[in-house]
């Protein structure tokens, strides 16, 4: 079965620095990979989607890379702010099961941005 | 865009009771998903509707769980004879999309179920 690994330890960085979060998977390369943000007590909020034939995607201060050879995605937040503090979830589609729209989520990485 | 709405936000019940949760997706979305999330974990897929058709159910969804989407709009998730292990956050999400095309999912804020 597909395993998704995200750093379970919290990532603490200083305001203004770039935060880099890692998502590794073990088996099937997804056709799509998505990143979500989740605040305590709230549902996940979609941030970015990257397709298997895309190397990089950007949106404002966010950047996602996707390396199917390494089976890894990196998520970057530049010029981080305390408001970026949240848990960030990586999610892969399950196309190999016949349902492309079904997502498998990692456990998430908690980001804490301090002043 | 009023977002995905879930009710109730919190449910506390005794073991063995039945509970029902409701999800109102974004109106133009034809896909609806249910997930379960426990503390420190990511959401786990439970089931998926394309319009009113339930297309897939996870093996996590025992026969005590049933979901419906009768008119292709709102959905309900019922848990019968609740057990301690059912305590979790139940999340609903919706999306647009063609078959086999991955789309961003829009989540509600969930129903937190606590079994006494």
PDB file of C-alpha atoms in Angstrom:
ATOM      1  CA  UNK A   1       0.000   0.000   0.000  1.00  0.00           C
ATOM      2  CA  UNK A   2       1.043   3.586  -0.503  1.00  0.00           C
ATOM      3  CA  UNK A   3       2.964   5.160   2.390  1.00  0.00           C
ATOM      4  CA  UNK A   4       3.368   8.895   2.669  1.00  0.00           C
ATOM      5  CA  UNK A   5       5.997  10.306   4.978  1.00  0.00           C
ATOM      6  CA  UNK A   6       6.011  13.824   6.281  1.00  0.00           C
ATOM      7  CA  UNK A   7       8.244  15.000   9.082  1.00  0.00           C
ATOM      8  CA  UNK A   8       6.172  14.425  12.184  1.00  0.00           C
ATOM      9  CA  UNK A   9       8.313  16.780  14.239  1.00  0.00           C
ATOM     10  CA  UNK A  10       7.316  20.405  14.242  1.00  0.00           C
ATOM     11  CA  UNK A  11       9.346  22.789  12.129  1.00  0.00           C
ATOM     12  CA  UNK A  12      10.249  25.991  13.953  1.00  0.00           C
ATOM     13  CA  UNK A  13      11.564  28.908  11.920  1.00  0.00           C
ATOM     14  CA  UNK A  14      12.052  32.591  12.314  1.00  0.00           C
ATOM     15  CA  UNK A  15       9.842  35.140  10.600  1.00  0.00           C
ATOM     16  CA  UNK A  16      11.155  36.127   7.193  1.00  0.00           C
ATOM     17  CA  UNK A  17      12.971  32.855   6.561  1.00  0.00           C
ATOM     18  CA  UNK A  18      11.975  30.209   4.027  1.00  0.00           C
ATOM     19  CA  UNK A  19      10.220  27.136   5.375  1.00  0.00           C
ATOM     20  CA  UNK A  20      10.744  23.882   3.474  1.00  0.00           C
ATOM     21  CA  UNK A  21       8.500  20.902   4.135  1.00  0.00           C
ATOM     22  CA  UNK A  22       9.072  17.432   2.715  1.00  0.00           C
ATOM     23  CA  UNK A  23       6.668  14.786   1.474  1.00  0.00           C
ATOM     24  CA  UNK A  24       8.036  11.363   0.499  1.00  0.00           C
ATOM     25  CA  UNK A  25       6.014   8.450  -0.827  1.00  0.00           C
ATOM     26  CA  UNK A  26       6.979   4.844  -1.224  1.00  0.00           C
ATOM     27  CA  UNK A  27       5.131   3.100  -4.004  1.00  0.00           C
ATOM     28  CA  UNK A  28       2.966   4.335  -6.817  1.00  0.00           C
ATOM     29  CA  UNK A  29       3.785   7.697  -8.268  1.00  0.00           C
ATOM     30  CA  UNK A  30       0.609   9.752  -8.221  1.00  0.00           C
ATOM     31  CA  UNK A  31      -0.702  11.557 -11.249  1.00  0.00           C
ATOM     32  CA  UNK A  32      -1.385  14.518  -8.974  1.00  0.00           C
ATOM     33  CA  UNK A  33      -0.053  15.717  -5.654  1.00  0.00           C
ATOM     34  CA  UNK A  34      -1.765  18.326  -3.518  1.00  0.00           C
ATOM     35  CA  UNK A  35      -0.822  20.405  -0.488  1.00  0.00           C
ATOM     36  CA  UNK A  36      -3.291  21.549   2.132  1.00  0.00           C
ATOM     37  CA  UNK A  37      -3.100  23.749   5.214  1.00  0.00           C
ATOM     38  CA  UNK A  38      -4.966  22.829   8.381  1.00  0.00           C
ATOM     39  CA  UNK A  39      -5.500  25.011  11.437  1.00  0.00           C
ATOM     40  CA  UNK A  40      -6.507  23.487  14.802  1.00  0.00           C
ATOM     41  CA  UNK A  41     -10.171  22.505  14.873  1.00  0.00           C
ATOM     42  CA  UNK A  42     -10.684  23.360  11.197  1.00  0.00           C
ATOM     43  CA  UNK A  43     -10.859  21.404   7.979  1.00  0.00           C
ATOM     44  CA  UNK A  44      -7.947  21.336   5.524  1.00  0.00           C
ATOM     45  CA  UNK A  45      -7.701  24.203   3.040  1.00  0.00           C
ATOM     46  CA  UNK A  46      -6.372  23.561  -0.471  1.00  0.00           C
ATOM     47  CA  UNK A  47      -3.159  25.381  -1.380  1.00  0.00           C
ATOM     48  CA  UNK A  48      -1.544  23.933  -4.503  1.00  0.00           C
ATOM     49  CA  UNK A  49      -1.859  21.034  -6.944  1.00  0.00           C
ATOM     50  CA  UNK A  50       0.999  19.767  -9.086  1.00  0.00           C
ATOM     51  CA  UNK A  51       0.785  17.193 -11.852  1.00  0.00           C
ATOM     52  CA  UNK A  52       3.298  14.415 -12.499  1.00  0.00           C
ATOM     53  CA  UNK A  53       4.588  16.132 -15.629  1.00  0.00           C
ATOM     54  CA  UNK A  54       5.186  19.423 -13.804  1.00  0.00           C
ATOM     55  CA  UNK A  55       8.427  20.020 -11.959  1.00  0.00           C
ATOM     56  CA  UNK A  56       7.426  23.142 -10.104  1.00  0.00           C
ATOM     57  CA  UNK A  57       4.363  25.234  -9.296  1.00  0.00           C
ATOM     58  CA  UNK A  58       4.195  28.659  -7.662  1.00  0.00           C
ATOM     59  CA  UNK A  59       1.499  30.735  -6.038  1.00  0.00           C
ATOM     60  CA  UNK A  60       2.459  33.979  -4.352  1.00  0.00           C
ATOM     61  CA  UNK A  61       4.908  33.026  -1.555  1.00  0.00           C
ATOM     62  CA  UNK A  62       4.334  29.305  -2.038  1.00  0.00           C
ATOM     63  CA  UNK A  63       6.304  26.927  -4.236  1.00  0.00           C
ATOM     64  CA  UNK A  64       5.894  23.188  -4.734  1.00  0.00           C
ATOM     65  CA  UNK A  65       8.287  20.845  -6.507  1.00  0.00           C
ATOM     66  CA  UNK A  66       7.594  17.267  -7.572  1.00  0.00           C
ATOM     67  CA  UNK A  67      10.325  14.741  -8.341  1.00  0.00           C
ATOM     68  CA  UNK A  68       8.898  11.383  -9.426  1.00  0.00           C
ATOM     69  CA  UNK A  69      12.383   9.846  -9.549  1.00  0.00           C
ATOM     70  CA  UNK A  70      13.054  10.656  -5.901  1.00  0.00           C
ATOM     71  CA  UNK A  71       9.353  10.094  -5.058  1.00  0.00           C
ATOM     72  CA  UNK A  72       9.382  13.390  -3.252  1.00  0.00           C
ATOM     73  CA  UNK A  73       7.632  16.738  -3.133  1.00  0.00           C
ATOM     74  CA  UNK A  74       8.997  19.830  -1.429  1.00  0.00           C
ATOM     75  CA  UNK A  75       6.782  22.664  -0.238  1.00  0.00           C
ATOM     76  CA  UNK A  76       8.362  26.069   0.315  1.00  0.00           C
ATOM     77  CA  UNK A  77       6.984  29.159   2.000  1.00  0.00           C
ATOM     78  CA  UNK A  78       9.190  32.183   1.407  1.00  0.00           C
ATOM     79  CA  UNK A  79       9.258  35.257   3.674  1.00  0.00           C
ATOM     80  CA  UNK A  80       7.360  33.279   6.294  1.00  0.00           C
ATOM     81  CA  UNK A  81       5.030  35.048   8.703  1.00  0.00           C
ATOM     82  CA  UNK A  82       3.548  34.041  12.069  1.00  0.00           C
ATOM     83  CA  UNK A  83       0.194  33.697  10.258  1.00  0.00           C
ATOM     84  CA  UNK A  84       1.724  30.818   8.277  1.00  0.00           C
ATOM     85  CA  UNK A  85       1.862  28.737  11.469  1.00  0.00           C
ATOM     86  CA  UNK A  86      -0.314  25.683  10.859  1.00  0.00           C
ATOM     87  CA  UNK A  87      -0.119  22.001   9.928  1.00  0.00           C
ATOM     88  CA  UNK A  88       0.637  21.331   6.277  1.00  0.00           C
ATOM     89  CA  UNK A  89      -0.659  18.143   4.694  1.00  0.00           C
ATOM     90  CA  UNK A  90       0.555  16.437   1.565  1.00  0.00           C
ATOM     91  CA  UNK A  91      -2.031  14.389  -0.354  1.00  0.00           C
ATOM     92  CA  UNK A  92      -1.662  11.983  -3.262  1.00  0.00           C
ATOM     93  CA  UNK A  93      -4.318  10.756  -5.621  1.00  0.00           C
ATOM     94  CA  UNK A  94      -5.036   7.049  -5.784  1.00  0.00           C
ATOM     95  CA  UNK A  95      -5.231   6.606  -9.552  1.00  0.00           C
ATOM     96  CA  UNK A  96      -3.732   3.145  -9.342  1.00  0.00           C
ATOM     97  CA  UNK A  97      -6.849   1.976  -7.472  1.00  0.00           C
ATOM     98  CA  UNK A  98      -9.055   3.218 -10.290  1.00  0.00           C
ATOM     99  CA  UNK A  99     -10.288   6.300  -8.462  1.00  0.00           C
ATOM    100  CA  UNK A 100      -8.162   9.272  -9.372  1.00  0.00           C
ATOM    101  CA  UNK A 101     -10.093  11.656  -7.196  1.00  0.00           C
ATOM    102  CA  UNK A 102      -9.572   9.757  -3.930  1.00  0.00           C
ATOM    103  CA  UNK A 103      -6.766  11.229  -1.848  1.00  0.00           C
ATOM    104  CA  UNK A 104      -4.327   9.641   0.565  1.00  0.00           C
ATOM    105  CA  UNK A 105      -2.981  12.115   3.094  1.00  0.00           C
ATOM    106  CA  UNK A 106       0.261  12.227   5.000  1.00  0.00           C
ATOM    107  CA  UNK A 107       0.248  12.882   8.732  1.00  0.00           C
ATOM    108  CA  UNK A 108       1.206  16.508   8.209  1.00  0.00           C
ATOM    109  CA  UNK A 109       4.017  18.707   9.432  1.00  0.00           C
ATOM    110  CA  UNK A 110       3.354  21.411  11.991  1.00  0.00           C
ATOM    111  CA  UNK A 111       5.034  24.704  11.127  1.00  0.00           C
ATOM    112  CA  UNK A 112       5.639  27.305  13.804  1.00  0.00           C
ATOM    113  CA  UNK A 113       6.872  30.733  12.684  1.00  0.00           C
ATOM    114  CA  UNK A 114       8.212  32.934  15.467  1.00  0.00           C
ATOM    115  CA  UNK A 115       8.998  36.630  15.573  1.00  0.00           C
TER     116      UNK A 115
ATOM    117  CA  UNK B   1     -19.334  30.535  -2.511  1.00  0.00           C
ATOM    118  CA  UNK B   2     -20.685  29.665   0.926  1.00  0.00           C
ATOM    119  CA  UNK B   3     -18.289  26.775   1.411  1.00  0.00           C
ATOM    120  CA  UNK B   4     -18.907  23.257   2.693  1.00  0.00           C
ATOM    121  CA  UNK B   5     -21.117  23.163   5.761  1.00  0.00           C
ATOM    122  CA  UNK B   6     -21.184  20.348   8.322  1.00  0.00           C
ATOM    123  CA  UNK B   7     -23.591  19.827  11.180  1.00  0.00           C
ATOM    124  CA  UNK B   8     -23.370  19.381  14.043  1.00  0.00           C
ATOM    125  CA  UNK B   9     -19.883  20.682  14.836  1.00  0.00           C
ATOM    126  CA  UNK B  10     -19.649  18.552  17.934  1.00  0.00           C
ATOM    127  CA  UNK B  11     -21.475  15.402  18.973  1.00  0.00           C
ATOM    128  CA  UNK B  12     -21.109  13.650  22.304  1.00  0.00           C
ATOM    129  CA  UNK B  13     -22.900  10.361  22.704  1.00  0.00           C
ATOM    130  CA  UNK B  14     -22.843   7.189  24.727  1.00  0.00           C
ATOM    131  CA  UNK B  15     -21.387   3.998  23.378  1.00  0.00           C
ATOM    132  CA  UNK B  16     -23.968   1.975  21.521  1.00  0.00           C
ATOM    133  CA  UNK B  17     -26.040   4.936  20.342  1.00  0.00           C
ATOM    134  CA  UNK B  18     -26.599   5.848  16.703  1.00  0.00           C
ATOM    135  CA  UNK B  19     -25.419   9.185  15.317  1.00  0.00           C
ATOM    136  CA  UNK B  20     -25.996  10.989  12.034  1.00  0.00           C
ATOM    137  CA  UNK B  21     -23.958  13.803  10.534  1.00  0.00           C
ATOM    138  CA  UNK B  22     -24.942  16.086   7.691  1.00  0.00           C
ATOM    139  CA  UNK B  23     -22.818  17.694   4.982  1.00  0.00           C
ATOM    140  CA  UNK B  24     -23.929  20.423   2.591  1.00  0.00           C
ATOM    141  CA  UNK B  25     -21.364  20.715  -0.210  1.00  0.00           C
ATOM    142  CA  UNK B  26     -20.683  23.683  -2.453  1.00  0.00           C
ATOM    143  CA  UNK B  27     -23.769  23.789  -4.650  1.00  0.00           C
ATOM    144  CA  UNK B  28     -22.220  23.237  -8.070  1.00  0.00           C
ATOM    145  CA  UNK B  29     -19.929  20.418  -6.918  1.00  0.00           C
ATOM    146  CA  UNK B  30     -20.869  16.963  -8.145  1.00  0.00           C
ATOM    147  CA  UNK B  31     -18.349  15.028  -6.058  1.00  0.00           C
ATOM    148  CA  UNK B  32     -18.623  14.554  -2.311  1.00  0.00           C
ATOM    149  CA  UNK B  33     -16.188  12.764  -0.007  1.00  0.00           C
ATOM    150  CA  UNK B  34     -16.197  11.683   3.624  1.00  0.00           C
ATOM    151  CA  UNK B  35     -12.965  11.364   5.601  1.00  0.00           C
ATOM    152  CA  UNK B  36     -12.140  10.535   9.195  1.00  0.00           C
ATOM    153  CA  UNK B  37      -9.304  12.191  11.068  1.00  0.00           C
ATOM    154  CA  UNK B  38      -7.855  11.270  14.457  1.00  0.00           C
ATOM    155  CA  UNK B  39      -5.406  13.337  16.487  1.00  0.00           C
ATOM    156  CA  UNK B  40      -1.993  13.636  14.899  1.00  0.00           C
ATOM    157  CA  UNK B  41      -3.055  11.882  11.698  1.00  0.00           C
ATOM    158  CA  UNK B  42      -4.059  13.042   8.268  1.00  0.00           C
ATOM    159  CA  UNK B  43      -7.609  12.537   7.008  1.00  0.00           C
ATOM    160  CA  UNK B  44      -8.437   8.945   5.978  1.00  0.00           C
ATOM    161  CA  UNK B  45     -10.755   8.341   3.046  1.00  0.00           C
ATOM    162  CA  UNK B  46     -14.101   6.725   3.913  1.00  0.00           C
ATOM    163  CA  UNK B  47     -16.378   7.050   0.903  1.00  0.00           C
ATOM    164  CA  UNK B  48     -17.040   9.031  -2.260  1.00  0.00           C
ATOM    165  CA  UNK B  49     -20.122  10.098  -4.249  1.00  0.00           C
ATOM    166  CA  UNK B  50     -20.375  11.253  -7.831  1.00  0.00           C
ATOM    167  CA  UNK B  51     -23.757  13.002  -7.830  1.00  0.00           C
ATOM    168  CA  UNK B  52     -26.070  10.584  -5.987  1.00  0.00           C
ATOM    169  CA  UNK B  53     -24.060   7.457  -6.751  1.00  0.00           C
ATOM    170  CA  UNK B  54     -21.784   6.090  -4.047  1.00  0.00           C
ATOM    171  CA  UNK B  55     -18.814   4.959  -6.133  1.00  0.00           C
ATOM    172  CA  UNK B  56     -16.395   3.727  -3.533  1.00  0.00           C
ATOM    173  CA  UNK B  57     -16.224   2.743   0.107  1.00  0.00           C
ATOM    174  CA  UNK B  58     -13.066   2.216   2.105  1.00  0.00           C
ATOM    175  CA  UNK B  59     -12.543  -1.019   3.989  1.00  0.00           C
ATOM    176  CA  UNK B  60     -12.381   1.293   7.017  1.00  0.00           C
ATOM    177  CA  UNK B  61     -16.125   1.736   6.598  1.00  0.00           C
ATOM    178  CA  UNK B  62     -17.581  -1.161   8.539  1.00  0.00           C
ATOM    179  CA  UNK B  63     -21.197  -2.244   8.118  1.00  0.00           C
ATOM    180  CA  UNK B  64     -22.093   0.038  11.039  1.00  0.00           C
ATOM    181  CA  UNK B  65     -21.390   3.013   8.790  1.00  0.00           C
ATOM    182  CA  UNK B  66     -23.714   4.126   6.022  1.00  0.00           C
ATOM    183  CA  UNK B  67     -23.653   7.204   3.837  1.00  0.00           C
ATOM    184  CA  UNK B  68     -26.256   8.617   1.491  1.00  0.00           C
ATOM    185  CA  UNK B  69     -26.574  11.446  -0.945  1.00  0.00           C
ATOM    186  CA  UNK B  70     -30.184  11.028  -2.036  1.00  0.00           C
ATOM    187  CA  UNK B  71     -30.595  13.904  -4.484  1.00  0.00           C
ATOM    188  CA  UNK B  72     -26.992  14.528  -5.337  1.00  0.00           C
ATOM    189  CA  UNK B  73     -26.879  17.527  -3.029  1.00  0.00           C
ATOM    190  CA  UNK B  74     -26.426  17.130   0.744  1.00  0.00           C
ATOM    191  CA  UNK B  75     -25.096  13.930   2.266  1.00  0.00           C
ATOM    192  CA  UNK B  76     -25.546  12.133   5.577  1.00  0.00           C
ATOM    193  CA  UNK B  77     -23.175   9.778   7.350  1.00  0.00           C
ATOM    194  CA  UNK B  78     -24.722   7.487   9.948  1.00  0.00           C
ATOM    195  CA  UNK B  79     -22.858   5.397  12.494  1.00  0.00           C
ATOM    196  CA  UNK B  80     -24.870   2.713  14.233  1.00  0.00           C
ATOM    197  CA  UNK B  81     -24.005   1.165  17.595  1.00  0.00           C
ATOM    198  CA  UNK B  82     -21.119   3.559  18.155  1.00  0.00           C
ATOM    199  CA  UNK B  83     -17.887   2.286  19.693  1.00  0.00           C
ATOM    200  CA  UNK B  84     -15.050   4.063  21.507  1.00  0.00           C
ATOM    201  CA  UNK B  85     -12.876   3.732  18.417  1.00  0.00           C
ATOM    202  CA  UNK B  86     -15.337   5.829  16.413  1.00  0.00           C
ATOM    203  CA  UNK B  87     -14.248   8.956  18.291  1.00  0.00           C
ATOM    204  CA  UNK B  88     -12.711  11.196  15.645  1.00  0.00           C
ATOM    205  CA  UNK B  89     -13.273  14.229  13.468  1.00  0.00           C
ATOM    206  CA  UNK B  90     -15.476  13.413  10.488  1.00  0.00           C
ATOM    207  CA  UNK B  91     -14.705  15.635   7.526  1.00  0.00           C
ATOM    208  CA  UNK B  92     -16.718  16.197   4.398  1.00  0.00           C
ATOM    209  CA  UNK B  93     -15.251  17.599   1.191  1.00  0.00           C
ATOM    210  CA  UNK B  94     -16.606  18.415  -2.236  1.00  0.00           C
ATOM    211  CA  UNK B  95     -15.153  19.086  -5.644  1.00  0.00           C
ATOM    212  CA  UNK B  96     -16.034  19.502  -9.288  1.00  0.00           C
ATOM    213  CA  UNK B  97     -14.500  17.277 -11.897  1.00  0.00           C
ATOM    214  CA  UNK B  98     -14.566  14.915 -14.750  1.00  0.00           C
ATOM    215  CA  UNK B  99     -13.942  11.268 -14.034  1.00  0.00           C
ATOM    216  CA  UNK B 100     -10.229  10.469 -13.656  1.00  0.00           C
ATOM    217  CA  UNK B 101      -9.338  14.126 -13.283  1.00  0.00           C
ATOM    218  CA  UNK B 102      -8.008  15.203  -9.923  1.00  0.00           C
ATOM    219  CA  UNK B 103      -9.467  18.411  -8.570  1.00  0.00           C
ATOM    220  CA  UNK B 104      -8.838  20.368  -5.370  1.00  0.00           C
ATOM    221  CA  UNK B 105     -11.157  19.336  -2.587  1.00  0.00           C
ATOM    222  CA  UNK B 106     -12.994  21.881  -0.461  1.00  0.00           C
ATOM    223  CA  UNK B 107     -13.407  20.746   3.121  1.00  0.00           C
ATOM    224  CA  UNK B 108     -15.895  21.606   5.807  1.00  0.00           C
ATOM    225  CA  UNK B 109     -14.750  22.148   9.369  1.00  0.00           C
ATOM    226  CA  UNK B 110     -15.892  18.704  10.386  1.00  0.00           C
ATOM    227  CA  UNK B 111     -18.016  17.092  13.063  1.00  0.00           C
ATOM    228  CA  UNK B 112     -16.083  16.070  16.147  1.00  0.00           C
ATOM    229  CA  UNK B 113     -17.540  12.880  17.603  1.00  0.00           C
ATOM    230  CA  UNK B 114     -16.814  11.907  21.198  1.00  0.00           C
ATOM    231  CA  UNK B 115     -17.999   8.551  22.523  1.00  0.00           C
ATOM    232  CA  UNK B 116     -18.432   8.343  26.295  1.00  0.00           C
TER     233      UNK B 116
END
